[in-house]
């Protein structure tokens, strides 16, 4: 099996002309598309409808090429989007494909492996609870099996989208005799992300069932996953998982690496993850190394203690600009400056995703000869 990664720019949240051109030219085959991850220029909040707009447009496009109802595709092709392209971040999306390959795999060179899985619908009363933790863990294990990865240590990045509790969903749950963890939609997103991170940690052996408890959500910040990136939104009602690792049974020149980020100024983690992929950032990737990069993913969080390396920050006290928008712009600028490219997936809300007040970074790059951007390796 061979993975393909295509990073594409967009003019607005419904612009999939770049993908349509690749599909028409046969450079991407619609049946090979297994997932899409992207950044839209919305606010990243509960009412960020740019994510639903993009998803609807994507499924309609793939539906035409596959002669399949869009709603059916939406149930099997994860489309995970993060709103908010503050600062130098550029709206873009990454299309992941996989296809059979007759080339014998090289056991000495594990190649990028991609797995996906979608859970059953998650009812509002389960969001941010032990039940969601279990659902996420089960869905991550299914994605590992889908990628034919047996060893959790071969997993480098797990991107998840979980539903949140809207006012309407909370009311429906109450009418059915259930209680919800919170009726505050924004707070529910934090609980959903935290439960998602615990589920990944449980599935990958980073936490025990006793550690990954509901009581620890948004409280036991010493517990985290170094490979989980979790988003939450109104546009989904199930857990969507896209899992990445390196496997000796896959082929191609693409590989993935990851590093935890200790804080929002951890330049060392950024340069090191590129170094792990054979790329040199001194201080910025050169044109040839930059052309080998296929995707970069970042999770970040304003330090809740109000300080970064002993000095006060004001992100949490700013009533004009949401703290998550602050941190996406700041860390996005740091990573983009090193990568030399603003097409970085930077997502805030990193509860239990990397060290407290920090986060994580993962990158996919091609080895060997430089290829054109968007070309599968």
Coordinates of N, CA and C in Angstrom, one line a residue, residues 4-132:
X4 N -0.5 8.8 -0.5 CA -0.3 10.1 -1.2 C -0.8 11.2 -0.4
X5 N -0.1 12.3 -0.4 CA -0.4 13.5 0.4 C -0.4 14.7 -0.6
X6 N -1.5 15.5 -0.6 CA -1.6 16.6 -1.6 C -2.0 17.8 -0.8
X7 N -1.2 18.8 -0.6 CA -1.5 20.0 0.1 C -1.9 21.1 -0.9
X8 N -3.2 21.6 -0.7 CA -3.8 22.4 -1.7 C -4.3 23.7 -1.1
X9 N -4.1 24.8 -1.8 CA -4.6 26.1 -1.3 C -6.0 26.4 -1.8
X10 N -6.7 27.3 -1.1 CA -8.0 27.6 -1.5 C -8.3 29.1 -1.3
X11 N -9.2 29.6 -2.2 CA -9.5 31.1 -2.2 C -10.5 31.4 -1.2
X12 N -11.4 30.5 -0.8 CA -12.4 30.7 0.1 C -12.9 29.3 0.6
X13 N -13.6 29.2 1.7 CA -14.0 27.9 2.3 C -14.7 26.9 1.4
X14 N -15.3 27.4 0.3 CA -15.9 26.5 -0.6 C -15.1 26.2 -1.9
X15 N -13.9 26.7 -1.9 CA -13.1 26.5 -3.1 C -12.3 25.2 -3.1
X16 N -12.8 24.3 -3.9 CA -12.0 23.0 -4.1 C -11.6 22.9 -5.5
X17 N -11.3 24.0 -6.2 CA -10.9 23.9 -7.6 C -9.6 23.2 -7.8
X18 N -8.7 23.3 -6.8 CA -7.4 22.7 -7.0 C -7.6 21.1 -7.0
X19 N -8.4 20.6 -6.1 CA -8.7 19.2 -6.0 C -9.5 18.8 -7.3
X20 N -10.4 19.6 -7.7 CA -11.2 19.2 -8.9 C -10.3 19.1 -10.1
X21 N -9.2 20.0 -10.2 CA -8.3 19.9 -11.3 C -7.5 18.6 -11.3
X22 N -7.1 18.2 -10.1 CA -6.3 17.0 -9.9 C -7.2 15.7 -10.3
X23 N -8.4 15.8 -9.9 CA -9.3 14.7 -10.2 C -9.6 14.6 -11.7
X24 N -9.8 15.7 -12.3 CA -10.1 15.7 -13.8 C -8.8 15.3 -14.5
X25 N -7.6 15.6 -14.1 CA -6.4 15.2 -14.8 C -6.0 13.8 -14.4
X26 N -6.7 13.2 -13.5 CA -6.3 11.8 -13.1 C -5.1 11.7 -12.2
X27 N -4.6 12.9 -11.7 CA -3.5 12.8 -10.8 C -3.9 12.4 -9.4
X28 N -5.2 12.6 -9.1 CA -5.8 12.0 -7.9 C -7.0 11.2 -8.3
X29 N -7.2 10.0 -7.9 CA -8.3 9.2 -8.2 C -9.3 9.2 -7.0
X30 N -10.5 9.6 -7.3 CA -11.5 9.8 -6.3 C -11.7 8.5 -5.4
X31 N -11.6 7.3 -5.9 CA -11.8 6.1 -5.0 C -10.6 6.0 -4.0
X32 N -9.5 6.7 -4.3 CA -8.3 6.6 -3.4 C -8.3 7.6 -2.3
X33 N -9.2 8.5 -2.3 CA -9.2 9.6 -1.2 C -9.8 8.9 0.0
X34 N -9.0 9.0 1.1 CA -9.4 8.4 2.4 C -9.7 9.4 3.5
X35 N -9.2 10.7 3.3 CA -9.4 11.7 4.4 C -8.9 13.0 3.9
X36 N -9.5 14.1 4.5 CA -9.1 15.4 4.2 C -8.9 16.2 5.6
X37 N -7.8 16.9 5.7 CA -7.6 17.7 6.9 C -7.3 19.1 6.4
X38 N -7.9 20.2 7.0 CA -7.6 21.5 6.5 C -7.9 22.6 7.5
X39 N -7.4 23.8 7.1 CA -7.6 25.1 7.8 C -8.5 26.0 7.0
X40 N -9.6 26.4 7.7 CA -10.5 27.4 7.0 C -10.4 28.7 7.8
X41 N -10.9 29.8 7.1 CA -10.7 31.1 7.7 C -11.8 31.6 8.5
X42 N -12.4 30.6 9.3 CA -13.5 31.0 10.2 C -12.9 31.4 11.6
X43 N -13.8 31.4 12.6 CA -13.3 31.9 13.9 C -12.9 30.7 14.8
X44 N -13.2 29.5 14.3 CA -12.8 28.3 15.1 C -13.7 28.0 16.3
X45 N -14.8 28.7 16.4 CA -15.7 28.6 17.5 C -16.9 27.7 17.2
X46 N -17.9 27.7 18.1 CA -19.1 26.9 17.9 C -19.8 27.3 16.6
X47 N -19.8 28.6 16.3 CA -20.6 29.1 15.2 C -19.7 29.2 13.9
X48 N -18.6 28.5 13.8 CA -17.7 28.5 12.7 C -18.3 27.6 11.6
X49 N -19.1 28.2 10.7 CA -19.8 27.4 9.7 C -19.0 27.2 8.4
X50 N -17.8 27.8 8.4 CA -16.9 27.6 7.3 C -16.5 26.1 7.2
X51 N -16.5 25.4 8.3 CA -16.1 24.0 8.3 C -17.2 23.2 7.6
X52 N -18.4 23.4 8.0 CA -19.5 22.7 7.4 C -19.7 23.0 5.9
X53 N -19.4 24.3 5.5 CA -19.5 24.7 4.1 C -18.5 24.0 3.3
X54 N -17.2 23.9 3.8 CA -16.2 23.1 3.1 C -16.5 21.7 3.0
X55 N -17.0 21.1 4.1 CA -17.3 19.6 4.1 C -18.4 19.3 3.1
X56 N -19.4 20.2 3.1 CA -20.6 20.0 2.1 C -20.1 20.0 0.7
X57 N -19.2 21.0 0.4 CA -18.7 21.2 -1.0 C -17.8 20.0 -1.4
X58 N -17.0 19.5 -0.4 CA -16.1 18.4 -0.7 C -16.9 17.2 -1.0
X59 N -17.9 16.9 -0.2 CA -18.6 15.6 -0.4 C -19.4 15.7 -1.7
X60 N -19.9 16.9 -2.1 CA -20.6 17.0 -3.3 C -19.7 16.8 -4.5
X61 N -18.5 17.3 -4.4 CA -17.5 17.1 -5.5 C -17.1 15.6 -5.6
X62 N -16.8 15.0 -4.5 CA -16.4 13.5 -4.6 C -17.6 12.7 -5.0
X63 N -18.8 13.1 -4.5 CA -20.0 12.4 -4.9 C -20.2 12.3 -6.4
X64 N -19.9 13.5 -7.1 CA -20.1 13.5 -8.5 C -19.1 12.5 -9.2
X65 N -17.9 12.5 -8.7 CA -16.8 11.6 -9.3 C -17.0 10.2 -9.0
X66 N -17.7 9.9 -7.9 CA -17.9 8.5 -7.4 C -19.3 8.0 -7.7
X67 N -20.2 8.9 -8.1 CA -21.6 8.6 -8.3 C -22.1 8.0 -7.1
X68 N -21.9 8.7 -6.0 CA -22.3 8.2 -4.6 C -23.0 9.4 -3.9
X69 N -24.0 9.2 -3.2 CA -24.6 10.3 -2.4 C -23.7 10.9 -1.5
X70 N -23.6 12.2 -1.4 CA -22.6 12.9 -0.5 C -22.8 12.5 0.9
X71 N -24.0 12.3 1.4 CA -24.2 12.0 2.8 C -23.6 10.6 3.1
X72 N -23.6 9.7 2.2 CA -22.9 8.4 2.4 C -21.4 8.6 2.5
X73 N -20.8 9.4 1.6 CA -19.4 9.7 1.7 C -19.0 10.3 3.0
X74 N -19.9 11.2 3.5 CA -19.5 11.9 4.7 C -19.4 11.0 5.9
X75 N -20.1 9.8 5.8 CA -20.0 8.8 6.9 C -18.8 8.0 6.8
X76 N -18.0 8.0 5.7 CA -16.9 7.1 5.6 C -15.6 7.8 5.3
X77 N -15.6 9.1 4.9 CA -14.4 9.8 4.6 C -14.3 11.0 5.6
X78 N -13.4 10.9 6.6 CA -13.3 11.9 7.6 C -12.8 13.2 6.9
X79 N -13.5 14.3 7.2 CA -13.1 15.7 6.8 C -12.9 16.5 8.0
X80 N -11.7 16.7 8.5 CA -11.4 17.3 9.8 C -10.8 18.7 9.5
X81 N -11.6 19.7 10.0 CA -11.2 21.1 9.7 C -11.0 21.9 11.0
X82 N -10.1 22.8 11.0 CA -9.8 23.7 12.1 C -10.0 25.1 11.5
X83 N -10.9 25.8 12.2 CA -11.1 27.2 11.8 C -10.1 28.2 12.4
X84 N -9.8 29.3 11.7 CA -8.9 30.3 12.2 C -7.6 30.3 11.5
X85 N -7.4 31.2 10.6 CA -6.1 31.3 9.9 C -5.5 32.7 10.3
X86 N -5.3 32.9 11.6 CA -4.8 34.2 12.0 C -3.3 34.4 11.6
X87 N -3.0 35.7 11.5 CA -1.6 36.0 11.1 C -1.2 35.6 9.8
X88 N -0.1 34.8 9.7 CA 0.5 34.4 8.4 C 0.0 33.0 8.0
X89 N -0.9 32.4 8.8 CA -1.5 31.1 8.4 C -2.3 31.3 7.1
X90 N -2.2 30.3 6.2 CA -2.9 30.3 4.9 C -4.0 29.3 4.8
X91 N -5.2 29.6 4.4 CA -6.2 28.6 4.2 C -5.8 27.5 3.3
X92 N -5.9 26.3 3.6 CA -5.5 25.2 2.8 C -6.1 23.9 3.3
X93 N -6.0 22.9 2.5 CA -6.5 21.5 2.9 C -5.5 20.5 2.3
X94 N -5.4 19.4 3.0 CA -4.5 18.3 2.7 C -5.4 17.1 2.4
X95 N -5.2 16.6 1.1 CA -6.0 15.4 0.7 C -5.1 14.2 0.8
X96 N -5.6 13.2 1.5 CA -4.8 11.9 1.7 C -5.4 10.8 0.9
X97 N -4.5 10.1 0.2 CA -4.9 9.0 -0.6 C -4.1 7.7 -0.3
X98 N -4.7 6.6 -0.6 CA -3.9 5.4 -0.5 C -4.3 4.5 -1.6
X99 N -3.4 3.7 -2.1 CA -3.7 2.8 -3.3 C -2.8 1.6 -3.2
X100 N -3.2 0.5 -3.8 CA -2.4 -0.7 -3.9 C -1.1 -0.4 -4.7
X101 N 0.0 -1.1 -4.3 CA 1.2 -0.8 -4.9 C 2.0 -2.2 -5.1
X102 N 2.4 -2.5 -6.3 CA 3.1 -3.7 -6.5 C 4.6 -3.7 -6.1
X103 N 5.1 -2.5 -5.8 CA 6.5 -2.3 -5.4 C 6.7 -3.1 -4.0
X104 N 7.7 -3.9 -3.9 CA 8.0 -4.6 -2.7 C 8.4 -3.6 -1.6
X105 N 7.8 -3.7 -0.4 CA 8.2 -2.7 0.6 C 9.6 -3.0 1.1
X106 N 10.3 -1.9 1.6 CA 11.6 -2.0 2.1 C 11.6 -2.0 3.6
X107 N 11.8 -3.2 4.2 CA 11.8 -3.2 5.7 C 12.7 -2.3 6.4
X108 N 13.7 -1.8 5.7 CA 14.7 -0.9 6.3 C 14.2 0.5 6.2
X109 N 13.1 0.8 5.5 CA 12.6 2.1 5.3 C 11.1 2.1 5.5
X110 N 10.6 2.2 6.7 CA 9.2 2.3 7.0 C 8.6 3.5 6.3
X111 N 7.5 3.3 5.6 CA 6.9 4.4 4.9 C 5.6 4.9 5.6
X112 N 5.1 6.0 5.2 CA 3.9 6.6 5.7 C 2.7 5.6 5.5
X113 N 2.0 5.4 6.6 CA 0.8 4.6 6.6 C -0.3 5.4 7.2
X114 N -1.5 5.3 6.6 CA -2.7 6.1 6.9 C -3.9 5.1 7.2
X115 N -4.5 5.4 8.4 CA -5.7 4.6 8.7 C -6.8 5.6 9.1
X116 N -8.0 5.2 8.9 CA -9.2 6.0 9.2 C -10.3 5.2 9.9
X117 N -11.1 5.8 10.6 CA -12.3 5.2 11.3 C -13.3 6.2 11.7
X118 N -14.5 5.9 11.7 CA -15.6 6.8 12.1 C -16.5 6.0 13.0
X119 N -16.8 6.5 14.2 CA -17.6 5.8 15.2 C -19.1 5.9 14.8
X120 N -19.9 5.3 15.6 CA -21.3 5.5 15.6 C -21.6 6.9 16.1
X121 N -22.8 7.4 16.0 CA -23.2 8.7 16.5 C -23.0 8.7 18.0
X122 N -22.4 9.8 18.5 CA -22.2 10.0 19.9 C -23.3 10.9 20.5
X123 N -24.1 10.4 21.4 CA -25.2 11.2 21.9 C -24.7 12.3 22.8
X124 N -25.4 13.4 22.9 CA -24.9 14.6 23.6 C -24.5 14.2 25.1
X125 N -25.3 13.3 25.7 CA -25.0 13.0 27.1 C -23.7 12.3 27.3
X126 N -23.1 11.7 26.2 CA -21.8 11.0 26.3 C -20.6 11.9 26.0
X127 N -20.9 13.1 25.5 CA -19.7 14.0 25.1 C -19.1 14.5 26.4
X128 N -17.7 14.4 26.4 CA -17.0 14.8 27.6 C -17.1 13.9 28.8
X129 N -17.4 12.6 28.6 CA -17.5 11.7 29.6 C -16.6 10.4 29.4
X130 N -16.7 9.5 30.4 CA -15.9 8.3 30.2 C -16.4 7.5 29.0
X131 N -17.7 7.6 28.7 CA -18.2 6.9 27.5 C -17.5 7.4 26.2
X132 N -17.3 8.7 26.1 CA -16.6 9.2 24.9 C -15.2 8.8 24.9

